[in-house]
XYZ file of C-alpha atoms in Angstrom:
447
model
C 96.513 105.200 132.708
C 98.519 102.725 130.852
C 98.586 103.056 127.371
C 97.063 99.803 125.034
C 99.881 97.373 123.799
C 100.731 97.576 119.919
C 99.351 93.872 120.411
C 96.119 94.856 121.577
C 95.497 97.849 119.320
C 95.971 95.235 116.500
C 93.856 92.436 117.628
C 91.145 95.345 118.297
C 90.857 96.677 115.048
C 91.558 93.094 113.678
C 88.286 92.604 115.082
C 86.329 95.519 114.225
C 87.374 94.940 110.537
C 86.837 91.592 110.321
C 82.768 91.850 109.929
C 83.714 94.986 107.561
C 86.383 92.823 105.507
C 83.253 89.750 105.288
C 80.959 92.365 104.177
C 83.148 93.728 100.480
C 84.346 90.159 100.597
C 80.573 89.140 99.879
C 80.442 91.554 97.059
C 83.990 90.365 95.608
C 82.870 86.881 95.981
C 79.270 87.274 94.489
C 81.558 88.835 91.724
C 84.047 85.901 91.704
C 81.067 83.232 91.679
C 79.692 85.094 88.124
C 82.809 84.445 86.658
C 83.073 81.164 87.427
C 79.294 79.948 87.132
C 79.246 82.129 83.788
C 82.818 80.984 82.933
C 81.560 77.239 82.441
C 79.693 78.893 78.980
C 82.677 80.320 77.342
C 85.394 82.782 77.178
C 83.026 85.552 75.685
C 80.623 85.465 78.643
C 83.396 85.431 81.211
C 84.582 88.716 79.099
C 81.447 90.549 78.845
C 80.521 89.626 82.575
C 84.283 90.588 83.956
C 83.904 94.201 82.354
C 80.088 94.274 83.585
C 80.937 94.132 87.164
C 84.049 95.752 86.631
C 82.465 99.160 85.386
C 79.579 98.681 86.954
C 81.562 98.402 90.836
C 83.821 101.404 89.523
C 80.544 103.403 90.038
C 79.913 101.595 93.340
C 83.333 102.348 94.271
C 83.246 105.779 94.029
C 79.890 106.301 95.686
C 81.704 103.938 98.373
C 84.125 106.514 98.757
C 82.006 109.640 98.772
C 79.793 108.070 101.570
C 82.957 106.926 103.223
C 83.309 110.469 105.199
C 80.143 110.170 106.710
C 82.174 107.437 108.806
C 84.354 110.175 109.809
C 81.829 112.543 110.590
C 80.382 109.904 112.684
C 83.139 109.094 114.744
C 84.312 112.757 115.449
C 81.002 112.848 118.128
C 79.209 110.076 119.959
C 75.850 110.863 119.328
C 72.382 108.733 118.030
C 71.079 112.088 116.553
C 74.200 113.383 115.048
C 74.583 110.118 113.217
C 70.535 109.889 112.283
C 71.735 113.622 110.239
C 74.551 111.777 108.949
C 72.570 108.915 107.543
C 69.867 111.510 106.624
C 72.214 113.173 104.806
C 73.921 110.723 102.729
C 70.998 108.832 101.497
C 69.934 111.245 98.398
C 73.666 111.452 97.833
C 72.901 107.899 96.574
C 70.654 108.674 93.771
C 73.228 110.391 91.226
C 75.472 106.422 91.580
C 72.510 104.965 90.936
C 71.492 106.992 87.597
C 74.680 106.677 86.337
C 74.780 102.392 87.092
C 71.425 102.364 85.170
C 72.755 104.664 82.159
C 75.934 102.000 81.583
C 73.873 98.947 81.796
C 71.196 99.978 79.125
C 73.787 101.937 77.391
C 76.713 99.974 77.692
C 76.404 97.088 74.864
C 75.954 100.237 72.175
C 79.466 101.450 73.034
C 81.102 98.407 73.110
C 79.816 97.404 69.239
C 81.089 100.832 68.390
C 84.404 99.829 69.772
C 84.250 96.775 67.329
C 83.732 94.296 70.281
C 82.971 90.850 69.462
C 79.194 90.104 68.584
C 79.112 87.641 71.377
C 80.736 89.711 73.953
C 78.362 92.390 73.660
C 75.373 89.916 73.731
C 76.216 88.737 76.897
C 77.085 92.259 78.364
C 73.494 93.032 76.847
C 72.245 90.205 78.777
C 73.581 91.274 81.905
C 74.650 94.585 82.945
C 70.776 96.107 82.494
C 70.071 93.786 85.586
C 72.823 93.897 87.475
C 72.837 97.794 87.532
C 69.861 97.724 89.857
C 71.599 96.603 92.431
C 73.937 99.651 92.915
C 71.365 101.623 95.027
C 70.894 98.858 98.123
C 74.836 98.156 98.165
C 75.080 101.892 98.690
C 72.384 101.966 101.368
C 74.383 98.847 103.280
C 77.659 100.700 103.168
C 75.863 103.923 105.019
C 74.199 101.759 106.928
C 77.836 100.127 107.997
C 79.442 103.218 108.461
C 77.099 103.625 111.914
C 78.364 100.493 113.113
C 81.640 101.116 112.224
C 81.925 104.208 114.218
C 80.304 102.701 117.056
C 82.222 99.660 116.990
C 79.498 97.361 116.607
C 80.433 95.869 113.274
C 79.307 92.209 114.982
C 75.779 91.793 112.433
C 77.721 92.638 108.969
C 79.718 89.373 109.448
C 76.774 87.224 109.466
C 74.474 88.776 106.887
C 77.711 88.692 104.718
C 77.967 85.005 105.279
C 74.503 83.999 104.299
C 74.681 86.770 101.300
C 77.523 84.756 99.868
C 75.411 81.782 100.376
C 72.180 82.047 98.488
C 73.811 83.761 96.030
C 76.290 81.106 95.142
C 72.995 78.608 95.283
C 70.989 81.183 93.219
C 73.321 81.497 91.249
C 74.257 77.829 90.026
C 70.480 77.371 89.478
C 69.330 80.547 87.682
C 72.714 80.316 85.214
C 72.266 76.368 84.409
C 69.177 75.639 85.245
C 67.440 72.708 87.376
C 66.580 69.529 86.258
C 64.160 70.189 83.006
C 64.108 73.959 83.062
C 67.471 75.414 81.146
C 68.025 78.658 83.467
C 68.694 82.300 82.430
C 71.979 82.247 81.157
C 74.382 85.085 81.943
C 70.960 87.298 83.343
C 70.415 84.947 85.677
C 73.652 85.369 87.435
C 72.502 89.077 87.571
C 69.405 88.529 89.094
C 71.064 86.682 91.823
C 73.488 89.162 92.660
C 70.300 91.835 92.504
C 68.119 89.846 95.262
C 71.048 89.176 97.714
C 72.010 92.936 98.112
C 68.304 94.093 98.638
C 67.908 91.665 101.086
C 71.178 92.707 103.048
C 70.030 96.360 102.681
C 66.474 95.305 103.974
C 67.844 93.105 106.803
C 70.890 95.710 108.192
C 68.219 98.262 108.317
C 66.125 96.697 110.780
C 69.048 95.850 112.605
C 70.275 99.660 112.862
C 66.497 100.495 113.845
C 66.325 97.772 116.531
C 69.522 99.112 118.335
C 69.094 102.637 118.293
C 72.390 103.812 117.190
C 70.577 106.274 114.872
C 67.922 109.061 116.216
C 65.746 110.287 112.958
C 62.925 111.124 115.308
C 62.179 115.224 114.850
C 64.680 115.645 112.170
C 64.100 118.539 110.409
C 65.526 119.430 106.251
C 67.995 122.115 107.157
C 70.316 120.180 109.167
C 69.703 117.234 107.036
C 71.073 119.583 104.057
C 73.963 120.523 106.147
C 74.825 116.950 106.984
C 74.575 116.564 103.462
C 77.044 119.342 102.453
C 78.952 118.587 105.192
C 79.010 114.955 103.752
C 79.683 116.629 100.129
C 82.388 119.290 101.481
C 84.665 116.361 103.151
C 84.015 113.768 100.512
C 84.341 115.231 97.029
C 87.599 114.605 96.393
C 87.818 111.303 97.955
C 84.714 110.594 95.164
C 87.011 112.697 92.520
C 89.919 110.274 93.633
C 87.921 107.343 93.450
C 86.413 108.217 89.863
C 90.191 108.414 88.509
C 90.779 105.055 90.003
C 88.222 103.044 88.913
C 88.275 104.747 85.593
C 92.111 103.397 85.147
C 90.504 100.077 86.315
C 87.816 100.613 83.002
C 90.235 102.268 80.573
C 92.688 99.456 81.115
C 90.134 96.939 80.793
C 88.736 98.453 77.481
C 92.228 99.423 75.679
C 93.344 95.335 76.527
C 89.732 94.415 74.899
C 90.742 96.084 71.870
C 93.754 93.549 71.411
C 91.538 90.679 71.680
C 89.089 88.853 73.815
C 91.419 86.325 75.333
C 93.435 89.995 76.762
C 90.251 90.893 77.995
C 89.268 87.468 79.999
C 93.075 87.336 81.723
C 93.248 90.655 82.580
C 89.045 90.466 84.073
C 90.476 87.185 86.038
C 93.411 89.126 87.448
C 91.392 92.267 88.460
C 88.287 90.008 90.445
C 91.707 88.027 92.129
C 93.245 91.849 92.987
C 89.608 92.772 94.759
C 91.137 90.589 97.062
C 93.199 92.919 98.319
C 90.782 95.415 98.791
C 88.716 93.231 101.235
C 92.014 93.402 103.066
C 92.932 97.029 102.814
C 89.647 98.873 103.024
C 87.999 97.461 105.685
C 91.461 97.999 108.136
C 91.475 101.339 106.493
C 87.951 102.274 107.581
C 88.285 100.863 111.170
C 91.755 103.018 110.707
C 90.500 105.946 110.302
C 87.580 106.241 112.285
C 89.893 106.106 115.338
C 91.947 108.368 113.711
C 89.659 110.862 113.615
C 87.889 110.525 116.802
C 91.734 110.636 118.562
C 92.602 113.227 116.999
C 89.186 115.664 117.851
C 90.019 114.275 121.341
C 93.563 115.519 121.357
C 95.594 112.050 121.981
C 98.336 111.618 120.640
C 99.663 108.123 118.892
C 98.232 108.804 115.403
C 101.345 107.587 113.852
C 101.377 104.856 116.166
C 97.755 103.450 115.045
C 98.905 104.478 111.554
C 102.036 101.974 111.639
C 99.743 99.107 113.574
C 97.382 99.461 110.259
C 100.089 99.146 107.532
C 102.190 96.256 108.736
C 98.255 94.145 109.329
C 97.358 95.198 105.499
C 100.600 94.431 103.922
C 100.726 91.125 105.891
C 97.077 90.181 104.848
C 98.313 91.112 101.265
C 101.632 89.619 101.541
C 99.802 86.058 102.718
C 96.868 86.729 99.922
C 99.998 87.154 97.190
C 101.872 84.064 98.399
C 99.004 82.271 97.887
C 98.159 83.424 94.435
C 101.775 82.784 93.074
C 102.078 79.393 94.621
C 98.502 78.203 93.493
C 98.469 80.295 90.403
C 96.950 76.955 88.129
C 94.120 76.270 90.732
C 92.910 79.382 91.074
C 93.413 79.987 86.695
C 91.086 76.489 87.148
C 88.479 77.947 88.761
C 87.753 80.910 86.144
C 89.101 79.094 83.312
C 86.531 75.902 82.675
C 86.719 73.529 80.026
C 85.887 75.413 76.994
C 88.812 77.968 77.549
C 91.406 77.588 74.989
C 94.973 76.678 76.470
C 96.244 79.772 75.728
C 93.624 81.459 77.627
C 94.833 79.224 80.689
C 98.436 80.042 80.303
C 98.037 83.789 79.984
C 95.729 83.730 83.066
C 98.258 82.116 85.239
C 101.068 83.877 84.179
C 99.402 87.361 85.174
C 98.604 86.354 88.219
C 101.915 84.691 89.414
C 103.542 88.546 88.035
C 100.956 90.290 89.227
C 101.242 88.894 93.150
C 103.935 91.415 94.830
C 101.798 94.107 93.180
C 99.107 93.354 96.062
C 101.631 94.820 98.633
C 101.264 97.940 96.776
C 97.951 97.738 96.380
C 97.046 97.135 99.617
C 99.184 100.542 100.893
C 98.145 102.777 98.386
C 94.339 102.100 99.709
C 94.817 101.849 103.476
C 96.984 105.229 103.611
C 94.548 107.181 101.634
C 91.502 105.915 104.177
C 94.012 106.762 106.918
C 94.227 110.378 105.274
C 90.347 110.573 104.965
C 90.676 110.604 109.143
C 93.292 113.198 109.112
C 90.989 115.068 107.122
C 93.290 114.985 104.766
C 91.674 114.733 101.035
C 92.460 116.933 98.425
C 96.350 116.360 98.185
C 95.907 112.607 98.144
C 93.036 112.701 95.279
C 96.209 115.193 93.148
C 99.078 112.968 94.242
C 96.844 109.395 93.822
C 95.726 110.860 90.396
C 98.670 111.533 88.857
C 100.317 108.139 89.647
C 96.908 106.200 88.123
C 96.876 108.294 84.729
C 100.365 110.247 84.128
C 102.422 107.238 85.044
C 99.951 103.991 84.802
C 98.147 105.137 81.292
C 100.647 107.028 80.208
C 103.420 105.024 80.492
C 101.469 102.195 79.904
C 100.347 103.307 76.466
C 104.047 104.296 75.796
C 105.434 100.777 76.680
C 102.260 99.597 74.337
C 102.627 101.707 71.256
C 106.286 103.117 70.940
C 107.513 100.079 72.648
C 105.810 97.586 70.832
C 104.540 95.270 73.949
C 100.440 95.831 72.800
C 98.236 95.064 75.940
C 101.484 93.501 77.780
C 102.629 97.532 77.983
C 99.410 98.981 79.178
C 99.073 96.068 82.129
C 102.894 97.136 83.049
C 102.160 100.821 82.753
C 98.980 99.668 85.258
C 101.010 98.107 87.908
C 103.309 100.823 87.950
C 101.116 103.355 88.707
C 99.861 101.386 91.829
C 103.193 101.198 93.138
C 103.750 104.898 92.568
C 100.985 105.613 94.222
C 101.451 103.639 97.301
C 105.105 105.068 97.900
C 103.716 108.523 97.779
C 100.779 108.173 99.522
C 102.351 106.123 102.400
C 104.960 108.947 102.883
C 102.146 111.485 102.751
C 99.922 109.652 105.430
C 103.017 108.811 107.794
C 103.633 112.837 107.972
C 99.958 113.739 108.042
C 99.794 111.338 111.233
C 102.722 113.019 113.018
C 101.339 116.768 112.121
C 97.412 115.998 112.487
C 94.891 118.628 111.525
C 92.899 119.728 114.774
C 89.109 119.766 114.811
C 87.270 120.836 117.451
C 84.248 118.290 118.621
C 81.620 121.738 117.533
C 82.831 121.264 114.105
């Protein structure tokens, strides 16, 4: 049998990740259209709303992670009722994200005024992040949900409830902020509540469509091997979660330690991290597609692993490469579009200049997350969380606090020290995923 053209392979999982991509692009650009419907009432409401969502997807992130093994466990065996444990399984895992989502947004606003934010910054996170943490618990039900059609290859229906997600929020949105015609609107809550009614509808609506195809079996399930799919869920995830929760706490810690300087650090650097989500629409979703069929080729003893491995990298770092063109060439536009009218010109300039320096670090970016999904299907998990760890705090934070204190560059230091940890990270993990494709870890279908 002739073997698939690099061509094909490429426009296959092009495809499959497409829907995927549409899907975290919804929840980047319900992100992106809080920023800029809340931007139009000042810089301190584009702050306090920029670290809302920012600490407030960390958690989602990391319970994206965790869950992401299920995917893997899914595609190692073709089976309804295997994947019905699966799902089974990773459902309560939910409920610890969603505790902790609710803890931040009520207790959130009472750290920052201990920090010695400004009044108005914490007002506005006040205003928002209690709402907005409700929504954590049906964006984790989605992404299970998407890991069965990812591992069936039926990723078609994401694409479409992504579209009209984006849609009503971005009208919701608009209305619930500013208000229409003689009623005034919610302010920075109602951007929340928007974001909140989109992402139980998508749960609600991909649920039915799971149901109606019967890719899932839950019929005669019984608790003990729903607890196993659960540890088994657990066992293979952890340390993707544990690598995760160092991630998106650089993500925070740089966020807060740039607040400290001043609000105007805090805005930019918000701006440039929604923009650099970007790049994880790009990467994640090729790495998920990426290492589904990593896993289920290599319980099926073909070979090519490094193959589909190379086919993955080159489509994420051209995605990222055309996503950082843009961004440097259109750097004012897109400052425009976060920046409105009451930002001060300073705010402006510092917002573009970021993001034109901060363009080649996508390339990075992009690598660093599609090699460790690619690792995740070569069951690889626990080296990358070490090796990815100690790139995000030893040489991000630390150096970046060393450029920012000794050297004397303030929050300029600690986004350096940021950026320089990403690229770490990606050099190391890309060399660790190219030999962990070439020297693959066999599992038998059984296990």
């Amino acid at each position: 049998m002739t073997e698939p053209s690099s061509t094909r392979i490429a426009t296959s999982m092009i495809r499959s990740a497409l829907p995927i991509g549409a899907f975290y692009l919804t929840e980047i650009l319900i992100g992106l259209t809080d920023l800029a419907v809340v931007g139009r009432l000042g810089t301190a409401p584009l702050a306090a709303v920029g670290l809302a969502k920012t600490v407030l997807l960390s958690v989602m992130m990391i319970g994206f992670a965790l869950l992401s093994v299920g995917l893997v466990l899914m595609a190692e065996r073709d089976d309804p009722a295997h994947r019905g444990r699966i799902v089974a399984g990773s459902l309560p895992l939910i409920l610890p994200f969603g505790v902790v989502a609710l803890l931040v947004g009520a207790g959130g606003g009472d750290l920052l005024t201990g920090a010695g934010y400004d009044p108005a910054v914490v007002a506005a996170f006040d205003a928002y992040a209690p709402i907005l943490a409700w929504a954590g618990p049906p964006t984790l039900v989605f992404a299970v949900l998407k890991n069965v059609l990812t591992a069936t290859d039926r990723t078609g229906p994401i694409l479409w409830l992504s579209v009209g997600m984006v849609l009503v929020n971005l009208v919701a949105s608009v209305v619930l902020v500013h208000g229409v015609a003689s009623w005034p609107g919610l302010g920075v809550a109602g951007a929340a509540w928007a974001t909140l009614a989109v992402n139980v509808g998508a749960a609600c609506a991909l649920t039915l469509v799971v149901a109606r195809a019967g890719l899932i079996r839950l019929a005669g399930l019984r608790p003990r091997p729903v607890l196993r799919a659960a540890r088994d869920v657990l066992a293979l995830g952890w340390a993707a979660g544990a690598q995760q929760v160092l991630e998106s706490g650089l993500f925070t810690v740089v966020l807060f330690l740039v607040g400290l300087w001043s609000a105007l650090w805090l805005a930019a650097v918000t701006v440039i991290f929604a923009v650099m989500e970007l790049t994880f629409a790009i990467a994640v979703p090729l790495g998920e597609v990426l290492s589904a069929r990593l896993a289920a080729a290599r319980v099926a003893g073909a070979g090519g692993l490094f193959r589909l491995y190379r086919i993955g990298v080159g489509l994420a770092v051209a995605g990222a490469g055309i996503l950082g063109v843009f961004v440097w060439t259109f750097s004012e536009p897109v400052t425009a579009l976060f920046a409105g009218p009451s930002a001060t010109p300073e705010a402006r300039d510092l917002i573009a200049t970021l993001l034109r320096w901060t363009a080649p670090v996508f390339l990075f970016d992009a690598v660093q997350l599609l090699s460790l999904h690619a690792l995740r299907g070569l069951r690889r998990i626990v080296g990358p969380m070490i090796l990815s760890s100690a790139c995000y705090w030893l040489i991000g934070l630390g150096g970046g606090l060393a450029l920012a204190y000794p050297g004397g560059l303030g929050a300029a230091g600690i986004y350096v020290g940021f950026c320089a940890g990403l690229a770490a990270a990606a050099v190391l993990l890309g060399t660790m995923a190219r030999r962990g494709a070439l020297r693959p870890v066999a599992v038998s279908k059984s296990d």
